[in-house]
Coordinates of N, CA and C and ligand atoms in Angstrom, one line a residue:
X15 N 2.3 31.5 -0.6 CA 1.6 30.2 -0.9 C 1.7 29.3 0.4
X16 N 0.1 29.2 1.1 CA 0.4 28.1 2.2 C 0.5 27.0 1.6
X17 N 1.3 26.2 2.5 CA 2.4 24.3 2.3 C 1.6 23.5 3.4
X18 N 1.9 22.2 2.8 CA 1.5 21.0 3.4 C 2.5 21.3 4.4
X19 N 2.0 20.6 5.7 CA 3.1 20.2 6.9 C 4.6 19.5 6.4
X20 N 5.3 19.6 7.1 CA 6.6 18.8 6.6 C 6.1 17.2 6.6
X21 N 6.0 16.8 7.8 CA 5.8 15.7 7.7 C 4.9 14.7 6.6
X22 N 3.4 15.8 6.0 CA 3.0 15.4 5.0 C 3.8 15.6 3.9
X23 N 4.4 16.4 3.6 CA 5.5 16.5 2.2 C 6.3 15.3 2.1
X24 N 6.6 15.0 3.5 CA 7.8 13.8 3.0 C 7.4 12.7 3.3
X25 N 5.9 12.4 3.6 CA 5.4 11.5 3.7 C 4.7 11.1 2.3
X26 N 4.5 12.6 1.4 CA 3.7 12.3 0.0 C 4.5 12.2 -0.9
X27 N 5.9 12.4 -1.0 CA 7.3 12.1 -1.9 C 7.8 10.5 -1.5
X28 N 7.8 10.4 -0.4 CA 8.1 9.0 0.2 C 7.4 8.3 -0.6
X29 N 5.8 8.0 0.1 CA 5.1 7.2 -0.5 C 4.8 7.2 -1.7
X30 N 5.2 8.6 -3.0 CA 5.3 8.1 -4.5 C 6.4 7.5 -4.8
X31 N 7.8 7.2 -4.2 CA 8.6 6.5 -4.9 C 8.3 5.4 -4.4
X32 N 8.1 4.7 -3.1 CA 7.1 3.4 -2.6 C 6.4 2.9 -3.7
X33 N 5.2 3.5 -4.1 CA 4.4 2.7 -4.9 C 5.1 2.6 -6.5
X34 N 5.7 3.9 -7.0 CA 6.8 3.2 -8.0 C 7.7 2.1 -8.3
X35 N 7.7 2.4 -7.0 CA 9.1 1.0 -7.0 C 8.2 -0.3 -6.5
X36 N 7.2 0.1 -5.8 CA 6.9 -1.7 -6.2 C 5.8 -1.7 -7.2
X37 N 5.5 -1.0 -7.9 CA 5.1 -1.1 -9.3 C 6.2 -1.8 -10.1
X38 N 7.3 -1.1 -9.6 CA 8.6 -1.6 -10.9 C 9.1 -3.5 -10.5
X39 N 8.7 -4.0 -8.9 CA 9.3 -4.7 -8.6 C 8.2 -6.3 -8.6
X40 N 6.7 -5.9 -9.5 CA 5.7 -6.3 -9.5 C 6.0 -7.6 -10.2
X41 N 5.7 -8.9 -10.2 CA 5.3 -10.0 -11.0 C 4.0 -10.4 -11.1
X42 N 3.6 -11.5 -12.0 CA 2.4 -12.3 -12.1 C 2.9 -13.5 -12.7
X43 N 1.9 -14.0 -12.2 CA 1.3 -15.3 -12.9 C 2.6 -16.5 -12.3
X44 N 2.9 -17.2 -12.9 CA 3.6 -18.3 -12.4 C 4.6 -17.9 -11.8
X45 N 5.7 -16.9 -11.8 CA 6.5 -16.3 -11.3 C 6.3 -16.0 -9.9
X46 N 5.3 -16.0 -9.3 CA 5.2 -15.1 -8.3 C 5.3 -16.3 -7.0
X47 N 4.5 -17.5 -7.5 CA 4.8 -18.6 -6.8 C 6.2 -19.5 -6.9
X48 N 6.4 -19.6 -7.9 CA 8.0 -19.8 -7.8 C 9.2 -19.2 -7.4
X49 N 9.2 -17.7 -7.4 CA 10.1 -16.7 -6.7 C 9.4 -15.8 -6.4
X50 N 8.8 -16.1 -4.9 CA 8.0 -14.7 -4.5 C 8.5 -13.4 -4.8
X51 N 8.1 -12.4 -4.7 CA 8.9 -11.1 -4.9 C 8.9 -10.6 -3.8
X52 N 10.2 -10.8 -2.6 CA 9.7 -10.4 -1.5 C 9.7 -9.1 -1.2
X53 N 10.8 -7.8 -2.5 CA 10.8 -6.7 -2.6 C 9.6 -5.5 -2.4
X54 N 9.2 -6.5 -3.6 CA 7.6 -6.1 -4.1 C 6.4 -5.9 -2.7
X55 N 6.6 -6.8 -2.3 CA 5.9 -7.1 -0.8 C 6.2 -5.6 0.4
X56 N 7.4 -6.1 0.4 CA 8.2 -4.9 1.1 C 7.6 -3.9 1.0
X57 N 7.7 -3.5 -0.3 CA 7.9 -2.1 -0.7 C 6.0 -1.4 -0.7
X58 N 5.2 -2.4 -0.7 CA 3.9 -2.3 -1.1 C 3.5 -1.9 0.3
X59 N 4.0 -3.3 1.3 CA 3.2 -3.2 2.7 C 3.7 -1.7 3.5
X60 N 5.1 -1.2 2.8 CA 5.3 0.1 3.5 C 4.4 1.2 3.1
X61 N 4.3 1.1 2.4 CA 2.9 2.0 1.4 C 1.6 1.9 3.0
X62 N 1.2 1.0 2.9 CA -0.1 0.5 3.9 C 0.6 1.2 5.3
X63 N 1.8 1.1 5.7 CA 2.2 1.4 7.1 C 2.1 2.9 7.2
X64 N 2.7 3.6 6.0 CA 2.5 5.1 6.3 C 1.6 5.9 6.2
X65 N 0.6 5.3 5.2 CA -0.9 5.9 5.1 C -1.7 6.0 6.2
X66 N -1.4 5.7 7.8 CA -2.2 5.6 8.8 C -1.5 7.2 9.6
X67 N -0.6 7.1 9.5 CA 0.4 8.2 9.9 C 0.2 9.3 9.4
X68 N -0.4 9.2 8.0 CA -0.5 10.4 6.9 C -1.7 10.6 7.4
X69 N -2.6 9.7 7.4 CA -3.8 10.3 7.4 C -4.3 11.2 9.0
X70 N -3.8 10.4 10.0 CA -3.6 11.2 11.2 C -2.9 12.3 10.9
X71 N -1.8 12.6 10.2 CA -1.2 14.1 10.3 C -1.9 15.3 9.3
X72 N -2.4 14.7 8.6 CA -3.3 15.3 8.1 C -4.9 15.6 8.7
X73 N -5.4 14.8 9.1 CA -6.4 15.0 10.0 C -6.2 16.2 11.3
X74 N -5.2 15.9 12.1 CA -4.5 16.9 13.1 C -3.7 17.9 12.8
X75 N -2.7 17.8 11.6 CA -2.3 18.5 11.7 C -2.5 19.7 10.8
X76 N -2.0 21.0 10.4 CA -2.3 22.0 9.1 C -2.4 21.8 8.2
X77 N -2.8 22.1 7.2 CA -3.1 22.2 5.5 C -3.4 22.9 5.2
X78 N -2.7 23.1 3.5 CA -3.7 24.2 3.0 C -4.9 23.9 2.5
X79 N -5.8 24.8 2.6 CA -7.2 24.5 1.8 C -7.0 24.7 0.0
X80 N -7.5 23.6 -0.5 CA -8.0 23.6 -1.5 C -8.7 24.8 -2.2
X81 N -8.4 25.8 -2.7 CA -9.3 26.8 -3.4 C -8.7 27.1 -4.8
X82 N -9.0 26.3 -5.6 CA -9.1 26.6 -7.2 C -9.8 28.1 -7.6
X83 N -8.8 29.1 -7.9 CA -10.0 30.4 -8.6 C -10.4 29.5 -9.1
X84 N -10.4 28.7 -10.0 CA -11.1 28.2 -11.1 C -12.6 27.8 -10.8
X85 N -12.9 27.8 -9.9 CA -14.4 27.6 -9.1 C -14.5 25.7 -8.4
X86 N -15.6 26.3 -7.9 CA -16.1 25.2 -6.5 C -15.8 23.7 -7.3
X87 N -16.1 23.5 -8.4 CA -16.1 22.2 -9.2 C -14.6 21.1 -9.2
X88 N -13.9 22.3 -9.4 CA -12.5 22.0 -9.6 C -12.3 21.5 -8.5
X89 N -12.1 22.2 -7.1 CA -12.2 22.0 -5.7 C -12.0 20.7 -5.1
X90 N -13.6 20.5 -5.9 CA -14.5 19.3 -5.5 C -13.4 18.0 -6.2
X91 N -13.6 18.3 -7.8 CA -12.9 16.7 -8.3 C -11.2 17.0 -7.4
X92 N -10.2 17.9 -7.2 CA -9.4 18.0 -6.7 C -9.4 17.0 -5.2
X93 N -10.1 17.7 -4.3 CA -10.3 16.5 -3.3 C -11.2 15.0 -3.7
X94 N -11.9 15.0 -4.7 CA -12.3 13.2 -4.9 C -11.1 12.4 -5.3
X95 N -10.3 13.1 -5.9 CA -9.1 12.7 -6.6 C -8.1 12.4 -5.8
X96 N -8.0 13.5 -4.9 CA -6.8 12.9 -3.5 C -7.3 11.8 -2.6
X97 N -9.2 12.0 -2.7 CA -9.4 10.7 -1.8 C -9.3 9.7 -2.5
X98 N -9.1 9.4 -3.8 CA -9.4 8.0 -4.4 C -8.1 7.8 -4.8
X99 N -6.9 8.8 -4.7 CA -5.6 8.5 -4.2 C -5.6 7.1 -3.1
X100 N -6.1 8.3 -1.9 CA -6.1 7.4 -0.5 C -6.5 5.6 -0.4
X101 N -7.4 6.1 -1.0 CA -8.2 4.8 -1.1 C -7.3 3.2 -1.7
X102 N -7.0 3.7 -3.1 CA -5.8 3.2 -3.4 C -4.6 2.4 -2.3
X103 N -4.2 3.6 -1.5 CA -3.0 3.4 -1.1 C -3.0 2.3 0.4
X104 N -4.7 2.1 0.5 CA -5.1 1.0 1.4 C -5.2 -0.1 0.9
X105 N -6.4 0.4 0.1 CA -6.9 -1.1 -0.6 C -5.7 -1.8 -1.8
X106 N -4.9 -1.2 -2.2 CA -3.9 -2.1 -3.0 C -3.0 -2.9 -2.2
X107 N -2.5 -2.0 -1.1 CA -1.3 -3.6 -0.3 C -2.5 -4.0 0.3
X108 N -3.8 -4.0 0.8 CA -4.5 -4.6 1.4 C -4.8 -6.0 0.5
X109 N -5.5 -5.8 -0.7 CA -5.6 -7.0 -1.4 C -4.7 -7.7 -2.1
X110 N -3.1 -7.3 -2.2 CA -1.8 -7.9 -2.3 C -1.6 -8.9 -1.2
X111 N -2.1 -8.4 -0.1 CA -1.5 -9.4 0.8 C -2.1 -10.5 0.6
X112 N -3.9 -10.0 0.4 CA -4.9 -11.2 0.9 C -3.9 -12.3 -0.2
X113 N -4.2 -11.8 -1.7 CA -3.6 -12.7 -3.1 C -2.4 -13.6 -2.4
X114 N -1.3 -12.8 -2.1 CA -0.2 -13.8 -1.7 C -0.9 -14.7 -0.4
X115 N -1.3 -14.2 0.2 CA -1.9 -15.4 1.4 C -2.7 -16.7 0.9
X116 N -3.6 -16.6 0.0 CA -4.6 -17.4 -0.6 C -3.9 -18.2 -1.3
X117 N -2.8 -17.5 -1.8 CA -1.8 -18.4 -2.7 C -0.8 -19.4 -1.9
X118 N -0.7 -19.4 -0.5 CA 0.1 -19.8 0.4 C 1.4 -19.0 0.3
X119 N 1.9 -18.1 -0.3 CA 3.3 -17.6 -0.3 C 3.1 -16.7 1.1
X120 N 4.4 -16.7 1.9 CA 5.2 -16.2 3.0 C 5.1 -14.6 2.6
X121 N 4.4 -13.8 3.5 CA 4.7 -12.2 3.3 C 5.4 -11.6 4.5
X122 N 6.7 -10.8 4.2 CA 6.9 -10.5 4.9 C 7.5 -8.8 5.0
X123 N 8.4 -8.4 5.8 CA 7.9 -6.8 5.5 C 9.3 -6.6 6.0
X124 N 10.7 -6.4 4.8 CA 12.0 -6.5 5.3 C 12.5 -7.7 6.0
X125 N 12.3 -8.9 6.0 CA 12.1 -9.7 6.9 C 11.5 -10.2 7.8
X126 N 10.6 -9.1 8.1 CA 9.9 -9.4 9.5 C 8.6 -10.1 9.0
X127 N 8.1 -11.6 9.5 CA 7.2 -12.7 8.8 C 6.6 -11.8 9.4
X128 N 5.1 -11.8 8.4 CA 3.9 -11.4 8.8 C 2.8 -12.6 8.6
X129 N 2.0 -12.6 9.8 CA 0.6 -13.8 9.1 C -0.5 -13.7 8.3
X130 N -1.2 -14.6 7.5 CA -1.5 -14.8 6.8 C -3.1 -14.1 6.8
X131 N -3.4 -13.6 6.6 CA -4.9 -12.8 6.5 C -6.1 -13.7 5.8
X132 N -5.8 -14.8 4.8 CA -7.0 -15.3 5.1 C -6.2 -17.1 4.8
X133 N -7.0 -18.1 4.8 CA -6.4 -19.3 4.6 C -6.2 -19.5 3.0
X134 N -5.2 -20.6 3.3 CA -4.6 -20.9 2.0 C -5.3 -21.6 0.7
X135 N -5.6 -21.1 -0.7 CA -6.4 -22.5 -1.2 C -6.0 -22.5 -2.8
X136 N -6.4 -24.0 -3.2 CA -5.3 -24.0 -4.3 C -5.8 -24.0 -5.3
X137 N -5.3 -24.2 -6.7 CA -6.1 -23.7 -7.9 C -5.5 -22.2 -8.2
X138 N -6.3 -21.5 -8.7 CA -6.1 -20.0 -9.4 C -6.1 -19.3 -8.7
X139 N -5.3 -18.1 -8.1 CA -5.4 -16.9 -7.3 C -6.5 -16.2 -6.6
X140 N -7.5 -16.2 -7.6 CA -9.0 -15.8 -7.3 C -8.8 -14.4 -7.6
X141 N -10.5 -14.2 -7.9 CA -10.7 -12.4 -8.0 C -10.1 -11.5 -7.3
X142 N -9.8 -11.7 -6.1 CA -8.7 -10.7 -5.7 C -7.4 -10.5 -5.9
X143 N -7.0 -11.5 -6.0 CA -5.3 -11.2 -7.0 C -5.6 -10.5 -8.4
X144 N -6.8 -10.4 -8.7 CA -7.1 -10.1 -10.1 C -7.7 -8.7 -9.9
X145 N -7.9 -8.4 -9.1 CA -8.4 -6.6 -8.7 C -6.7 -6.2 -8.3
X146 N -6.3 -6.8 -7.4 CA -4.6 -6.0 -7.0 C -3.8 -5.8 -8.3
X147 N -4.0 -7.0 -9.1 CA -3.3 -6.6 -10.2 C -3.7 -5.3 -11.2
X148 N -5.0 -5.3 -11.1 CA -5.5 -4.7 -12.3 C -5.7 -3.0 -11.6
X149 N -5.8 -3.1 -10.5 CA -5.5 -1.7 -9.5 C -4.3 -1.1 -9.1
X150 N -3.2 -2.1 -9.4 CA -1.8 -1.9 -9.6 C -1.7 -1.3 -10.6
X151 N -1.6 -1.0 -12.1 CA -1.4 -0.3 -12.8 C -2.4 1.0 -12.7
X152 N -4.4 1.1 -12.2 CA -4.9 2.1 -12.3 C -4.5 2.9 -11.3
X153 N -3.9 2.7 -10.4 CA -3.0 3.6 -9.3 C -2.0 4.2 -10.2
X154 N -1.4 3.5 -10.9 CA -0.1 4.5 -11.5 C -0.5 5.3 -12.9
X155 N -1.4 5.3 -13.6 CA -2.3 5.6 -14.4 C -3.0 7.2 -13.5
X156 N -3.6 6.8 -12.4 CA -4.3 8.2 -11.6 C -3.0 8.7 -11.4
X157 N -1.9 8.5 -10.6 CA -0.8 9.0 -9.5 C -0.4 10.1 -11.0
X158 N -0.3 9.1 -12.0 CA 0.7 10.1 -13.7 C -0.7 11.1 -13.8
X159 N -1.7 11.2 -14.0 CA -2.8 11.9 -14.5 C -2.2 13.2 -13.2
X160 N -2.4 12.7 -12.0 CA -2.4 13.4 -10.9 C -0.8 14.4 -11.0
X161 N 0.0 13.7 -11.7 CA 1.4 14.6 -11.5 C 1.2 15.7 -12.7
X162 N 0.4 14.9 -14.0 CA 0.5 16.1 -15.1 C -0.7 17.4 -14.3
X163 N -1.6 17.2 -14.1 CA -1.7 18.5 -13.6 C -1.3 19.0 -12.4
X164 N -0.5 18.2 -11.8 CA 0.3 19.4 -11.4 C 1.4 20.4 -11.8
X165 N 1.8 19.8 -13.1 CA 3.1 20.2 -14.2 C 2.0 21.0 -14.8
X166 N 0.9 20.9 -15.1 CA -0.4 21.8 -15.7 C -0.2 23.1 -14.9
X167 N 0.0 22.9 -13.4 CA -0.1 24.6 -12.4 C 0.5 24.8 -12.6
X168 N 2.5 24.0 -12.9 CA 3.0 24.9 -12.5 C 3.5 25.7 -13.9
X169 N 3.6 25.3 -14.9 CA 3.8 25.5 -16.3 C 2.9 26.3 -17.2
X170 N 1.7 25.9 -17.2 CA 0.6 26.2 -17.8 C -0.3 27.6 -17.1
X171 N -0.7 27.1 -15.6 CA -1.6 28.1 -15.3 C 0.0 29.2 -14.6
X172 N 0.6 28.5 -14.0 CA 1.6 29.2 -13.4 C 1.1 29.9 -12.1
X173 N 0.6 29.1 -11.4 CA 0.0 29.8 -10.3 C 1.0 29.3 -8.7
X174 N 1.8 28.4 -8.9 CA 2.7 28.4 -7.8 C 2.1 27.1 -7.1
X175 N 0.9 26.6 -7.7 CA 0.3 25.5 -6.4 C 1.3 24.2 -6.2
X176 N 2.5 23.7 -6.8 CA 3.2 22.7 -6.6 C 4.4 23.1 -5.4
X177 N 4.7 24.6 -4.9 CA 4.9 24.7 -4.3 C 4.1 24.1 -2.9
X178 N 3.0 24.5 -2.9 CA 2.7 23.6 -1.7 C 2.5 22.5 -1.1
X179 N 3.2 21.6 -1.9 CA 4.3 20.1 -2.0 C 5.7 20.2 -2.1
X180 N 6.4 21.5 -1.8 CA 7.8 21.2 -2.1 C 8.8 21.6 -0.8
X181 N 9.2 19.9 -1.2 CA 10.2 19.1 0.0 C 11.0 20.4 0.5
X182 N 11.9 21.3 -0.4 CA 12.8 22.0 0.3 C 12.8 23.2 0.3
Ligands
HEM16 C1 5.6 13.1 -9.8 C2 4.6 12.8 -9.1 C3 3.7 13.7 -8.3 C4 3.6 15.1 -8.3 C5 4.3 16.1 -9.2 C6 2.6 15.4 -7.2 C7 2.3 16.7 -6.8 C8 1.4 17.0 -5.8 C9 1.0 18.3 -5.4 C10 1.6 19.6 -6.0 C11 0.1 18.2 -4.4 C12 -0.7 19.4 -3.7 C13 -2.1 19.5 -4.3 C14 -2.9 20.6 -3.6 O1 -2.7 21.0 -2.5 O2 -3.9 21.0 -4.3 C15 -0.2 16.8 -4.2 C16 -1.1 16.3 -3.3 C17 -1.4 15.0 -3.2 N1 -0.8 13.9 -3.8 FE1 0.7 14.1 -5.2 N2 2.2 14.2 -6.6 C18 2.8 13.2 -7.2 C19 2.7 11.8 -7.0 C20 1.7 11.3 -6.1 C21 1.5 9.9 -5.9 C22 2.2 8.7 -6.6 C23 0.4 9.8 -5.0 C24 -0.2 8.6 -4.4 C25 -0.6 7.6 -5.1 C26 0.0 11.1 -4.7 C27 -1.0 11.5 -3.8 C28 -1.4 12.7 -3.4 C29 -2.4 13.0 -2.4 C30 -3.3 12.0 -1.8 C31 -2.4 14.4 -2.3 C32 -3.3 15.3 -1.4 C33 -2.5 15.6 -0.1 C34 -3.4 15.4 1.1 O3 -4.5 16.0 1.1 O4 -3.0 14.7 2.0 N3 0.8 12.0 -5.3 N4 0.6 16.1 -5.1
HEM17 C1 1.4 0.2 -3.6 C2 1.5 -1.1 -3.5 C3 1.4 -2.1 -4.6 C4 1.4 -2.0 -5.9 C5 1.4 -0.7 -6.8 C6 1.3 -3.3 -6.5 C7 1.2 -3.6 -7.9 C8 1.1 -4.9 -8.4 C9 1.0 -5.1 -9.8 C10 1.0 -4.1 -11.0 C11 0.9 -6.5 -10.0 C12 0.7 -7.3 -11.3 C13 2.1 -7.7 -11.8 C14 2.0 -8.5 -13.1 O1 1.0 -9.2 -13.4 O2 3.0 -8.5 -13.9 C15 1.0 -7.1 -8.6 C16 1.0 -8.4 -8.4 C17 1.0 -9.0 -7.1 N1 1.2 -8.3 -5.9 FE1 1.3 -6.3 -5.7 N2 1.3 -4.2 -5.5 C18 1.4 -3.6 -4.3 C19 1.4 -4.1 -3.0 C20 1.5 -5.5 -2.7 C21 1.6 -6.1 -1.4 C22 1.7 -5.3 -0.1 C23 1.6 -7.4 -1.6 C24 1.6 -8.5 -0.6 C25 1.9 -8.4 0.7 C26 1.4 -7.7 -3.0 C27 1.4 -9.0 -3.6 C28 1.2 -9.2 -4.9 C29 1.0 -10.6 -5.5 C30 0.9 -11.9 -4.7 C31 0.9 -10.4 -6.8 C32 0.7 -11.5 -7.9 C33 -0.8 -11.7 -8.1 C34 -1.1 -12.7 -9.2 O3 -0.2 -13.1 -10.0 O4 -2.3 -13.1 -9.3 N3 1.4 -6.5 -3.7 N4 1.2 -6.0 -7.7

């Protein structure tokens, strides 16, 4: 069975416990302005840092191809699915940050201050804290769908394909 590159393997184990844990380390609503979560931040904006890396090593480097016996269809939603993975793993700490900026809270990334992406304004969070949040949970919703069929190959069809994700 051909494997993802190393560096993709431990870049796609890395970045699921990333988004777990700042799933786990997530607040709303009044809380968030009173005690930022600077974890949450952390843990999100590292998500955004390594998806540029991933996507380069994947672009450049080897992979296996996608081939479902199961036919061309499978194939197809299999890669829409890893891309709307991707997509996720931008646009969520992407619109996390705007939210906390708009809100005036300090983002920063382990300590290191980062600036503010759009200006500050006051009142309600606005529609985009309200897409991060609500894309916050449909990211972990796809990522669980996405793990049961993999537990689907390896259990069910038994065909070995989770090996081609495994770390060691
Ligand atoms: C326990 C959880 C997970 C399991 C068991 C799992 C398993 C796998 C396996 C076996 C593959 C290889 C698929 C193939 O080559 O056909 C894969 C690929 C992939 N996984 Fe996961 N995964 C998990 C969590 C996640 C999470 C949280 C994300 C991101 C939100 C994610 C994003 C991806 C992406 C984008 C690919 C395609 C790889 C690429 O083309 O770069 N996975 N996963
Ligand atoms: C993979 C990355 C991320 C995930 C999965 C995620 C998930 C979530 C979730 C589920 C919530 C809602 C919490 C609740 O209402 O109880 C939330 C709120 C929030 N997140 Fe994230 N987040 C991520 C990255 C980020 C980043 C990078 C930032 C900022 C730099 C950020 C800033 C915020 C802010 C400010 C809120 C509060 C929004 C509001 O109350 O209106 N997030 N996040």
């Amino acid at each position: 069975m051909p494997r993802y590159s190393r560096s993709l393997i431990i870049l796609h184990w890395a970045m699921a416990l990333l988004i777990l844990a700042a799933w786990l380390t997530s607040v709303g609503g009044r809380q968030v302005r009173l005690n930022p979560p600077l974890l949450h931040f952390s843990l999100g904006l590292s998500v955004l840092l390594l998806v540029l890396p991933r996507l380069v090593a994947r672009w450049w480097g080897s992979q296996p191809r996608i081939e479902d016996p199961q036919g061309p269809w499978l194939n197809l939603a299999a890669k829409i699915g890893h891309a709307v993975l991707y997509l996720f793993m931008i646009g969520l700490p992407l619109t996390g940050w705007y939210a906390a900026s708009r809100m005036g809270i300090g983002v920063s990334l382990f300590g290191l201050s980062l600036p503010a992406i759009v200006a500050s304004a006051q009142g309600a969070p606005g529609p985009v804290a309200e897409i991060h949040e609500t894309g916050g949970t449909i990211i972990l919703v796809l990522a669980g769908l996405h793990s049961v069929i993999a537990l689907w190959h390896q259990f069910v069809l038994r065909d070995g394909m989770m090996q081609r994700m495994n770390p060691v």
